[in-house]
Every structure is written in C-alpha cells, then in structure tokens.
Short mmCIF file of C-alpha atoms and ligand atoms in Angstrom, two decimals:
data_model
loop_
_atom_site.label_atom_id
_atom_site.label_comp_id
_atom_site.label_asym_id
_atom_site.label_seq_id
_atom_site.Cartn_x
_atom_site.Cartn_y
_atom_site.Cartn_z
CA MET X 25 94.12 145.80 64.97
CA THR X 26 96.93 143.76 66.50
CA THR X 27 97.08 142.97 70.19
CA ARG X 28 100.66 141.87 70.79
CA SER X 29 100.30 140.35 74.25
CA LEU X 30 97.36 138.15 73.34
CA ARG X 31 97.50 134.38 73.72
CA ILE X 32 95.38 132.26 71.43
CA ARG X 33 94.10 128.73 71.01
CA ARG X 34 91.50 127.16 68.76
CA CYS X 35 87.98 126.66 70.07
CA SER X 36 87.42 123.14 71.35
CA VAL X 37 84.84 121.93 68.81
CA VAL X 38 84.64 123.00 65.19
CA MET X 39 83.94 121.02 62.02
CA ILE X 40 84.08 122.29 58.49
CA GLU X 41 81.45 121.29 55.96
CA PRO X 42 82.18 121.98 52.28
CA ARG X 43 78.62 122.76 51.16
CA GLU X 44 77.45 123.16 47.59
CA GLU X 45 74.92 125.88 46.93
CA LEU X 46 73.06 126.62 43.75
CA GLU X 47 72.79 130.30 42.92
CA LEU X 48 71.16 132.21 40.11
CA ASP X 49 73.59 132.92 37.26
CA VAL X 50 72.14 136.06 35.66
CA ALA X 51 74.93 136.40 33.11
CA GLY X 52 74.56 132.76 32.14
CA LEU X 53 70.79 133.18 31.89
CA PHE X 54 71.09 136.11 29.44
CA ALA X 55 73.75 134.29 27.45
CA GLY X 56 71.25 131.46 27.01
CA ALA X 57 73.48 129.09 29.01
CA HIS X 58 73.08 127.79 32.57
CA ALA X 59 70.63 129.71 34.77
CA VAL X 60 72.07 128.31 37.99
CA ARG X 61 75.65 128.04 39.09
CA ALA X 62 77.01 125.72 41.77
CA ARG X 63 79.23 127.25 44.44
CA VAL X 64 80.97 125.36 47.18
CA LYS X 65 81.26 127.27 50.41
CA LEU X 66 83.08 126.29 53.58
CA VAL X 67 80.80 126.30 56.61
CA ALA X 68 82.25 126.11 60.12
CA LEU X 69 80.00 124.30 62.60
CA ALA X 70 81.07 125.28 66.11
CA PRO X 71 78.47 124.64 68.83
CA HIS X 72 79.78 127.36 71.16
CA ALA X 73 79.25 129.99 68.45
CA GLY X 74 75.58 129.14 67.94
CA ASP X 75 75.24 129.94 64.24
CA GLU X 76 76.91 128.51 61.17
CA ILE X 77 79.94 130.56 60.12
CA GLU X 78 81.17 130.88 56.55
CA LEU X 79 84.95 130.61 56.10
CA ASP X 80 87.35 131.45 53.34
CA GLU X 81 90.12 129.02 52.43
CA ALA X 82 92.77 130.90 54.41
CA GLU X 83 90.62 130.76 57.55
CA ALA X 84 89.87 127.06 57.07
CA ALA X 85 93.57 126.31 56.64
CA ALA X 86 94.49 128.37 59.72
CA LEU X 87 92.09 126.34 61.89
CA GLY X 88 94.27 123.31 61.18
CA ARG X 89 97.45 125.11 62.20
CA ILE X 90 96.89 125.53 65.94
CA GLY X 91 95.53 123.19 68.56
CA ASP X 92 92.79 123.67 71.12
CA THR X 93 94.79 122.77 74.23
CA ASP X 94 97.84 125.02 74.61
CA TRP X 95 97.67 128.81 74.57
CA ILE X 96 100.10 130.28 72.00
CA GLU X 97 101.50 133.82 72.01
CA ARG X 98 100.05 135.63 69.03
CA ASP X 99 103.54 136.78 68.08
CA ALA X 100 104.62 133.16 67.75
CA LEU X 101 102.11 132.72 64.90
CA ALA X 102 103.76 135.44 62.79
CA GLY X 103 104.69 134.01 59.40
CA ARG X 104 102.47 130.93 59.95
CA ILE X 105 99.07 132.61 59.89
CA PRO X 106 98.42 136.04 58.32
CA GLU X 107 97.49 138.76 60.84
CA SER X 108 94.20 139.45 59.04
CA VAL X 109 93.21 135.78 59.30
CA ILE X 110 93.99 135.72 63.03
CA ASP X 111 91.82 138.81 63.46
CA SER X 112 88.91 137.39 61.49
CA LEU X 113 89.00 134.03 63.30
CA LEU X 114 89.10 135.82 66.64
CA ALA X 115 86.11 137.91 65.56
CA LYS X 116 84.26 134.75 64.53
CA GLY X 117 85.10 133.09 67.85
CA LEU X 118 86.87 130.13 66.21
CA PHE X 119 90.21 131.28 67.58
CA VAL X 120 89.80 132.10 71.23
CA GLY X 121 91.89 134.82 72.80
CA ASP X 122 92.69 135.26 76.49
CA GLY X 123 91.96 139.00 76.36
CA GLU X 124 89.01 141.08 77.55
CA ALA X 125 87.60 141.43 74.04
CA ASP X 126 87.27 137.67 73.64
CA ALA X 127 85.66 136.99 77.01
CA ALA X 128 82.16 136.16 75.72
CA MET X 129 83.26 133.58 73.15
CA ARG X 130 85.90 132.20 75.53
CA GLU X 131 83.18 131.59 78.11
CA ARG X 132 81.00 129.79 75.55
CA ASP X 133 83.99 127.66 74.57
CA GLU X 134 84.71 126.91 78.25
CA THR X 135 81.12 125.71 78.61
CA VAL X 136 81.51 123.27 75.70
CA ARG X 137 84.78 122.00 77.21
CA GLY X 138 83.24 121.70 80.67
CA VAL X 139 80.28 119.62 79.52
CA HIS X 140 82.60 117.07 77.80
CA TRP X 141 80.75 116.72 74.52
CA LYS X 142 82.13 114.33 71.90
CA PRO X 143 82.77 116.82 69.05
CA LEU X 144 80.78 114.88 66.45
CA SER X 145 77.77 114.63 68.79
CA ALA X 146 78.01 118.27 69.80
CA VAL X 147 77.88 119.37 66.18
CA ALA X 148 75.08 116.95 65.31
CA HIS X 149 72.95 118.15 68.21
CA ALA X 150 73.66 121.87 67.93
CA PHE X 151 73.01 122.08 64.22
CA SER X 152 69.93 119.87 63.99
CA ARG X 153 68.00 122.20 66.30
CA TRP X 154 65.15 124.24 64.80
CA HIS X 155 64.13 127.82 65.43
CA GLU X 156 60.64 128.99 64.40
CA ALA X 157 60.31 126.10 61.93
CA GLY X 158 56.99 124.68 60.76
CA VAL X 159 56.49 121.19 59.38
CA ASP X 160 54.30 122.50 56.60
CA GLU X 161 57.22 124.44 55.13
CA ASP X 162 59.33 121.27 55.03
CA VAL X 163 58.60 119.33 51.87
CA ARG X 164 59.92 116.09 53.42
CA ILE X 165 57.42 115.99 56.26
CA THR X 166 54.49 118.20 55.36
CA ARG X 167 51.16 116.40 55.68
CA HIS X 168 50.06 118.09 52.45
CA ARG X 169 52.30 115.83 50.38
CA THR X 170 50.51 112.52 49.86
CA LEU X 171 52.13 109.10 49.87
CA THR X 172 51.18 108.74 46.20
CA GLU X 173 53.04 111.96 45.38
CA LEU X 174 56.02 110.86 47.43
CA ILE X 175 56.23 107.50 45.60
CA ALA X 176 55.82 109.25 42.24
CA GLU X 177 58.77 111.52 43.09
CA SER X 178 61.09 109.18 44.98
CA GLY X 179 60.04 105.72 43.82
CA PRO X 180 58.77 103.08 46.28
CA PRO X 181 60.31 102.92 49.77
CA PRO X 182 62.71 100.10 50.64
CA PRO X 183 60.71 96.90 51.37
CA HIS X 184 58.76 96.83 54.63
CA VAL X 185 60.09 93.35 55.52
CA THR X 186 63.54 91.88 55.12
CA SER X 187 64.65 88.27 55.07
CA ARG X 188 68.16 86.86 55.46
CA VAL X 189 67.51 83.17 54.72
CA ALA X 190 65.29 81.07 52.46
CA PRO X 191 61.72 80.70 53.89
CA ALA X 192 62.32 76.98 54.52
CA ALA X 193 65.25 77.81 56.79
CA ARG X 194 63.11 79.92 59.15
CA GLN X 195 62.35 78.43 62.56
CA PRO X 196 58.66 79.11 63.38
CA LEU X 197 57.98 80.33 66.92
CA PRO X 198 55.01 79.40 69.13
CA SER X 199 51.97 81.69 68.94
CA PRO X 200 52.21 84.41 71.59
CA ARG X 201 50.02 84.04 74.69
CA ALA X 202 47.74 86.97 75.42
CA THR X 203 48.49 89.01 78.56
CA ALA X 204 47.30 92.37 79.92
CA VAL X 205 50.28 94.02 78.28
CA ASP X 206 49.14 92.75 74.87
CA ALA X 207 45.82 94.48 75.28
CA ILE X 208 47.58 97.77 76.02
CA LEU X 209 50.06 97.33 73.17
CA ALA X 210 47.22 96.61 70.74
CA ARG X 211 45.46 99.85 71.70
CA ARG X 212 48.59 101.99 71.47
CA ALA X 213 48.26 104.40 68.57
CA THR X 214 49.72 107.85 68.10
CA CYS X 215 46.93 110.25 69.01
CA ARG X 216 46.19 113.14 66.66
CA ASN X 217 42.66 113.72 67.95
CA PHE X 218 42.62 115.17 71.45
CA ASP X 219 39.40 116.30 73.09
CA THR X 220 39.73 120.08 72.87
CA THR X 221 36.46 120.69 74.72
CA GLY X 222 37.22 118.87 77.97
CA THR X 223 39.86 118.74 80.65
CA LEU X 224 42.17 116.05 81.95
CA ASP X 225 41.56 115.14 85.58
CA LEU X 226 44.41 115.76 88.00
CA ALA X 227 44.55 112.11 89.12
CA ARG X 228 45.42 110.77 85.68
CA PHE X 229 47.78 113.67 84.98
CA SER X 230 49.63 112.87 88.20
CA ASP X 231 49.65 109.11 87.53
CA VAL X 232 51.25 109.68 84.14
CA LEU X 233 54.00 111.89 85.51
CA GLN X 234 54.80 109.53 88.36
CA ARG X 235 55.06 106.50 86.09
CA VAL X 236 56.72 108.08 83.07
CA VAL X 237 59.14 110.68 84.42
CA GLY X 238 58.88 110.19 88.16
CA CYS X 239 61.12 108.08 90.35
CA GLN X 240 60.35 105.10 92.53
CA ALA X 241 63.38 105.55 94.75
CA GLU X 242 66.18 107.93 95.61
CA VAL X 243 69.13 105.79 96.61
CA ASP X 244 72.34 106.71 98.47
CA ILE X 245 74.95 105.00 96.37
CA LEU X 246 77.95 106.59 98.13
CA PRO X 247 78.12 109.13 100.93
CA GLY X 248 76.97 112.39 99.30
CA THR X 249 76.01 110.77 96.00
CA LYS X 250 72.48 109.74 95.21
CA ALA X 251 70.90 108.01 92.25
CA LEU X 252 67.32 107.71 91.07
CA LYS X 253 65.39 104.58 90.20
CA LYS X 254 62.88 105.26 87.44
CA ALA X 255 60.61 103.16 85.22
CA HIS X 256 62.94 103.43 82.23
CA PRO X 257 66.57 102.36 81.89
CA SER X 258 69.33 104.96 81.82
CA GLY X 259 72.96 104.76 80.70
CA GLY X 260 75.17 104.62 83.79
CA SER X 261 71.97 105.04 85.85
CA LEU X 262 72.60 108.76 85.57
CA HIS X 263 69.06 109.73 84.44
CA PRO X 264 69.93 112.93 82.56
CA LEU X 265 66.37 113.52 81.30
CA GLU X 266 64.22 116.30 82.71
CA ALA X 267 60.51 116.90 82.21
CA TYR X 268 58.82 120.23 81.55
CA LEU X 269 55.08 120.56 81.16
CA VAL X 270 53.00 122.84 79.01
CA VAL X 271 49.75 122.49 80.92
CA GLN X 272 46.77 123.57 78.84
CA ARG X 273 43.67 121.85 80.22
CA VAL X 274 44.29 119.99 83.45
CA ASP X 275 41.89 120.20 86.41
CA GLY X 276 43.49 121.95 89.37
CA VAL X 277 46.61 123.11 87.52
CA ALA X 278 46.72 126.67 86.21
CA PRO X 279 47.58 126.76 82.51
CA GLY X 280 51.27 127.51 82.15
CA LEU X 281 54.79 126.17 82.02
CA TYR X 282 56.17 123.93 84.72
CA HIS X 283 59.24 121.92 85.58
CA TYR X 284 58.58 118.51 87.14
CA HIS X 285 60.49 118.06 90.38
CA VAL X 286 61.26 114.40 90.35
CA THR X 287 61.89 113.48 93.99
CA SER X 288 59.01 115.51 95.37
CA HIS X 289 56.61 114.54 92.52
CA ALA X 290 55.58 118.17 92.25
CA LEU X 291 55.23 120.88 89.64
CA GLU X 292 57.52 123.89 89.74
CA PRO X 293 55.73 126.86 88.13
CA LEU X 294 57.94 128.69 85.63
CA ALA X 295 55.54 130.97 83.78
CA THR X 296 51.85 131.63 83.51
CA LEU X 297 51.05 132.63 79.95
CA GLU X 298 47.83 134.09 78.58
CA PRO X 299 45.80 131.31 76.86
CA GLY X 300 46.75 132.67 73.42
CA ALA X 301 50.45 132.85 74.23
CA LEU X 302 50.38 129.39 75.78
CA GLY X 303 48.69 127.95 72.69
CA ASP X 304 51.22 129.73 70.46
CA PHE X 305 54.08 128.26 72.46
CA ALA X 306 52.54 124.78 72.25
CA MET X 307 52.29 125.18 68.47
CA ARG X 308 55.90 126.35 68.32
CA CYS X 309 57.01 123.36 70.41
CA VAL X 310 55.59 120.92 67.85
CA ALA X 311 56.52 122.97 64.77
CA GLY X 312 52.97 123.88 63.85
CA GLN X 313 51.40 120.41 64.20
CA ASP X 314 48.09 121.73 65.52
CA PHE X 315 46.73 118.21 66.15
CA PHE X 316 49.55 117.68 68.69
CA ALA X 317 49.48 121.23 70.08
CA ASP X 318 45.86 120.49 71.09
CA ALA X 319 46.91 117.97 73.75
CA HIS X 320 45.83 118.67 77.31
CA ALA X 321 49.45 118.59 78.43
CA LEU X 322 52.70 118.63 76.47
CA LEU X 323 55.68 116.97 78.08
CA ILE X 324 58.98 118.42 76.92
CA VAL X 325 61.82 115.95 77.48
CA THR X 326 65.18 117.70 77.83
CA ALA X 327 68.59 116.23 78.58
CA ARG X 328 71.12 117.58 81.06
CA PHE X 329 74.06 116.42 78.95
CA GLU X 330 76.69 117.10 81.59
CA ARG X 331 75.11 114.52 83.87
CA THR X 332 75.76 111.66 81.40
CA PHE X 333 78.99 113.13 80.02
CA TRP X 334 80.35 113.43 83.59
CA LYS X 335 80.98 109.70 83.34
CA TYR X 336 81.05 109.16 79.57
CA ARG X 337 83.46 112.01 78.80
CA SER X 338 83.75 112.86 75.10
CA HIS X 339 82.35 109.38 74.49
CA PRO X 340 81.06 108.47 71.01
CA LYS X 341 78.08 106.55 72.46
CA ALA X 342 76.97 108.98 75.15
CA TYR X 343 74.67 111.22 73.09
CA ARG X 344 73.15 108.17 71.38
CA ALA X 345 72.37 106.70 74.81
CA ILE X 346 70.54 109.88 75.79
CA VAL X 347 68.42 109.87 72.64
CA LEU X 348 67.57 106.21 73.24
CA GLU X 349 66.51 107.03 76.78
CA ALA X 350 64.04 109.61 75.51
CA GLY X 351 62.57 106.86 73.32
CA HIS X 352 61.96 104.74 76.41
CA VAL X 353 60.18 107.63 78.11
CA SER X 354 58.03 108.07 75.03
CA GLN X 355 56.96 104.44 74.94
CA ASN X 356 56.23 104.45 78.66
CA LEU X 357 54.02 107.47 78.11
CA TYR X 358 52.17 105.71 75.28
CA LEU X 359 51.59 102.63 77.43
CA THR X 360 50.61 104.52 80.57
CA ALA X 361 48.29 106.85 78.71
CA THR X 362 46.70 103.93 76.83
CA GLU X 363 46.09 102.04 80.05
CA LEU X 364 44.43 105.14 81.51
CA ASP X 365 42.18 105.53 78.43
CA MET X 366 44.04 108.45 76.97
CA GLY X 367 45.98 109.19 73.83
CA ALA X 368 49.64 110.12 73.56
CA PHE X 369 52.13 111.26 70.95
CA VAL X 370 55.83 111.83 70.43
CA THR X 371 57.47 114.12 67.93
CA ALA X 372 61.04 114.97 67.03
CA ALA X 373 59.83 117.79 64.77
CA ILE X 374 60.32 120.38 67.48
CA ASN X 375 61.68 123.91 67.76
CA GLU X 376 64.46 123.26 70.23
CA VAL X 377 65.75 126.84 70.13
CA ASP X 378 62.34 128.36 70.91
CA ILE X 379 61.88 125.93 73.79
CA GLU X 380 65.34 126.69 75.16
CA GLN X 381 64.60 130.41 75.03
CA MET X 382 61.27 130.00 76.78
CA LEU X 383 62.68 127.73 79.49
CA GLY X 384 65.95 129.66 79.85
CA LEU X 385 68.18 126.73 78.90
CA ASP X 386 71.76 126.90 77.62
CA ALA X 387 71.70 124.43 74.72
CA VAL X 388 75.22 123.20 75.38
CA ARG X 389 74.20 122.06 78.88
CA GLU X 390 70.51 121.21 78.53
CA SER X 391 68.33 120.99 75.46
CA PRO X 392 65.10 119.32 74.33
CA ILE X 393 65.27 115.85 72.77
CA ALA X 394 61.57 115.28 72.08
CA VAL X 395 58.14 116.68 72.80
CA LEU X 396 55.43 114.29 73.97
CA GLY X 397 51.81 114.95 74.80
CA PHE X 398 48.84 113.24 76.35
CA GLY X 399 45.20 113.63 77.28
CA PRO X 400 41.73 112.19 76.62
CA ARG X 401 40.89 111.53 72.99
CA ALA X 402 38.10 113.28 71.11
CA ASN X 403 34.97 111.26 70.43
CA GLU X 404 35.24 111.91 66.70
CA LYS X 405 38.31 111.41 64.57
CA THR X 406 39.16 114.22 62.16
CA MET X 407 42.92 113.59 61.77
CA LEU X 408 44.48 110.40 60.50
CA GLU X 409 45.60 107.79 63.02
CA PHE X 410 47.12 104.38 62.38
CA ASP X 411 44.72 101.91 63.93
CA PRO X 412 44.55 98.97 61.49
CA LEU X 413 43.24 96.62 64.21
CA GLY X 414 40.28 98.93 64.95
CA GLU X 415 41.18 98.88 68.65
CA VAL X 416 40.82 102.63 69.16
CA TRP X 417 38.37 103.79 66.54
CA ASP X 418 35.10 102.38 65.25
CA GLY X 419 35.14 104.15 61.92
CA ASP X 420 35.53 107.77 62.90
CA THR X 421 33.99 107.32 66.35
CA LEU X 422 35.96 106.55 69.48
CA LYS X 423 35.40 102.94 70.47
CA ALA X 424 33.43 102.56 73.68
CA ARG X 425 35.37 101.04 76.57
C1 FMN S 19 60.61 109.73 67.09
C2 FMN S 19 59.25 109.84 66.48
C3 FMN S 19 58.85 111.05 65.93
C4 FMN S 19 57.58 111.20 65.40
N1 FMN S 19 57.20 112.41 64.92
C5 FMN S 19 55.97 112.57 64.42
C6 FMN S 19 55.55 113.84 63.93
O1 FMN S 19 56.29 114.80 63.90
N2 FMN S 19 54.27 113.96 63.47
C7 FMN S 19 53.39 112.93 63.46
O2 FMN S 19 52.25 113.10 63.06
N3 FMN S 19 53.76 111.72 63.97
C8 FMN S 19 55.01 111.52 64.44
N4 FMN S 19 55.39 110.30 64.94
C9 FMN S 19 54.41 109.23 65.03
C10 FMN S 19 54.50 108.31 63.83
O3 FMN S 19 53.94 108.94 62.72
C11 FMN S 19 53.72 107.06 64.19
O4 FMN S 19 54.39 106.38 65.22
C12 FMN S 19 53.57 106.13 63.00
O5 FMN S 19 52.72 106.70 62.03
C13 FMN S 19 52.98 104.78 63.40
O6 FMN S 19 51.73 104.98 64.05
P1 FMN S 19 51.46 104.44 65.50
O7 FMN S 19 52.41 105.15 66.45
O8 FMN S 19 50.04 104.81 65.80
O9 FMN S 19 51.71 102.99 65.47
C14 FMN S 19 56.67 110.11 65.42
C15 FMN S 19 57.10 108.89 65.95
C16 FMN S 19 58.36 108.74 66.47
C17 FMN S 19 58.79 107.43 67.06
#
C-alpha cells in the first residue's frame, strides 16, 4: 500500500546490533558435518518500539538514508529507498509517518524525543530491562552454581587486590580512629535472612523512609521553582529518584503498594493486593530471590529521567549519574537500617517491566533502577551472608545487641 501524501522521518533513537546466533543444522547433522550453524542477524534496538526488531539488509541500509529531524515527502524517496522497504519500516515503527496510521508509534517516538535521552543510554536502559525473569534460570547468577564450579569453568577471577608501585614505594597511612560510623559500617551486611514471623514497627519504618528517601528541606531556588534537600547527593540537585513501597509486614500499614510522597513524608496507596498476589509481586520484583522477597518492606527506586535530562539534555553522563544516585540511596538504607538494628539489601536483578506494569509507569519517562528491602533479621541464619567479622551473626544465631 502506498500513501502518496505521507511525510516520513526516522525515529529518533535506533541502534543496530549485528548478532550471531547458533541454530541447529539438520542437513549438516545428517551429513555427519556440523550440527550447528552460525547466523548473523541484524537487530534494531529502538526504545520507543519496546521490543527488539529484526531487520533485513535493505531495511538496515534504508535507516541510514534519512535523518530523524526533517520530515520528507514519501515521493521524494522514490528511487532511493524501495517502496516495500518504506512500508516495512513504517510498519516496524522505525520510519515514522505523519499520517493517522502511524499515530501510535509517532507518539512513542515523540515521548523519547521529549525526555531527551542520550541514544546510547536509552538503548542500554531499555534493553537491559527484564520481564518475568528469574535468577535461577540465569546461569551467570544462579545461587545453584557454586564458586568452585564457576572457577572450574571460567578460571580464577582477576586478583582481588591491585598494586601500581613496588611495596617499598607505598606510603603507609595512620591507623583509623574508631567512631560511631565505624561501628555501623562494621555491622553492615547484605541481609538474606529476614524475620518472616514478625512485623516491623511503624516508627522504624518511618525513620528509614525519612532518612533514606525523604527530604530535609524544600527550597525556593527561583520564583516558581523549588528544589529538595535530601540525605544523598544528586546530579544538578534535581533528585530524579522516586520511592515506591511493597509493604508486607509493617505495623499500622495495610499490606499493599504505595508511592512515597516526599514533601509530606506520607504514603500514597496505589493498590491493595491479596497476601498471595502481594508476595508474588515481591518475588517478581527481585526475580525470584525468595530470601529478599521475604523482607518486611521492599523499596523500589525508580528514576524520573526527564527531571535530570531537563538540564542534562542528551548528555552522555546523565544516565550514569542517575544510576550512581541510586547507589547512594542503597548505602544510606544499609546504614540507617543497620543503626536501627535491621537488615537491608539491594539488588539489580529485578523485573523492571513487571514493576512498570504494576505501577503504571512509561519506561521511557520513569523506570526502576534498583529494588531495596529492609526489616528485622531472623534469629537464625538459613541463607548465606557475608559477615567475616562476626558482627551480625554468632555462628548461625543472630548476635545479641
Ligand atoms: C548493585 C548490587 C546488586 C546486588 N544484587 C544482588 C542480588 O541480586 N542478589 C544477592 O544475593 N545479592 C546482591 N547484592 C549483594 C552482594 O552480593 C553483596 O553486597 C556482596 O556479597 C558483599 O556482601 P556484603 O554486602 O554483606 O558486604 C548486590 C549488591 C549490589 C551493590
């Protein structure tokens, strides 16, 4: 079908990955030759489209023939790009038309443009998100693969310490002096043993939120423009991170999903799920890591990208800054929870897509960066924790404090 009056431009962000795939070669197998055959396919990664899109060579070439700024009359492409290729790229949403039929993809593309993603970052974020994934199906991270097996397969890891000068050239530093912070740092250990029988009191739950994702001040920086002061640093002081809670066992808070309203230090109820459904969602959040899903409260850290990209437009460092910020939030949670005699965790093994669907987020604008969790520890340890100093555990029993 040819629509003569249509104007076209390329979508704003698309990258092409030549990807090798191994496929079964039945003919080769019966001929006693190779049983697998390598095939290189061209995969278009365009965040506005959502899914990966396979291209043929003519389509890949055509993407390099028109730009993403000016609209071009379709007729003007005659002779440069075959009609069938224009049609297929329009159908795939990689060419965007200004007609009715292309409205949905055009709108998605407008959203990507409007948020001001750096193309490389947009592709990296969009296509590293998981949907219904479980860590146990991933051979690189499953807990069922031991370190011994890993070393047998991959050889030893790179050394745990590096040195750039001869030992004699090192300048020794004075022994550190102990402070209250040291005591907290020494007791910080990723918690994989939450107390599933008890609840978390509202006071500590509230303290954690105030210190970790809350704000200490709302400041008028210009007439009509406010900024937040929080406990963690933020690129451009824009504080793009948002907090959502999966509350499972907190006194005085009905189990369910909440958004944390930062300036009022209050929970905004989003959904009350049946206990089973809430537990399933918690498991999905942490990709099947049941020892994390057990936490009294999960804290989903999302980023409103457009807030940071408003200043750092299409900037190569902007996405990295956001990811770093989430790391600061995580460490503040670890320290706050430790001080309040609780455990905490962070994981990047999360099902971003499932979380976005549950929270009603458009991934181009706002998407999860990490899932954290906190709550009182169990008295007995059943899952591995890294506590070489014996600050948290006395054998398998929680150390008395
Ligand atoms: C970004 C990030 C992601 C992590 N993801 C996981 C995870 O998916 N599962 C897990 O059991 N631990 C996870 N951890 C925790 C590490 O395994 C843990 O920090 C490490 O074993 C050192 O233990 P420690 O935190 O108690 O010092 C993660 C840590 C970080 C910083």
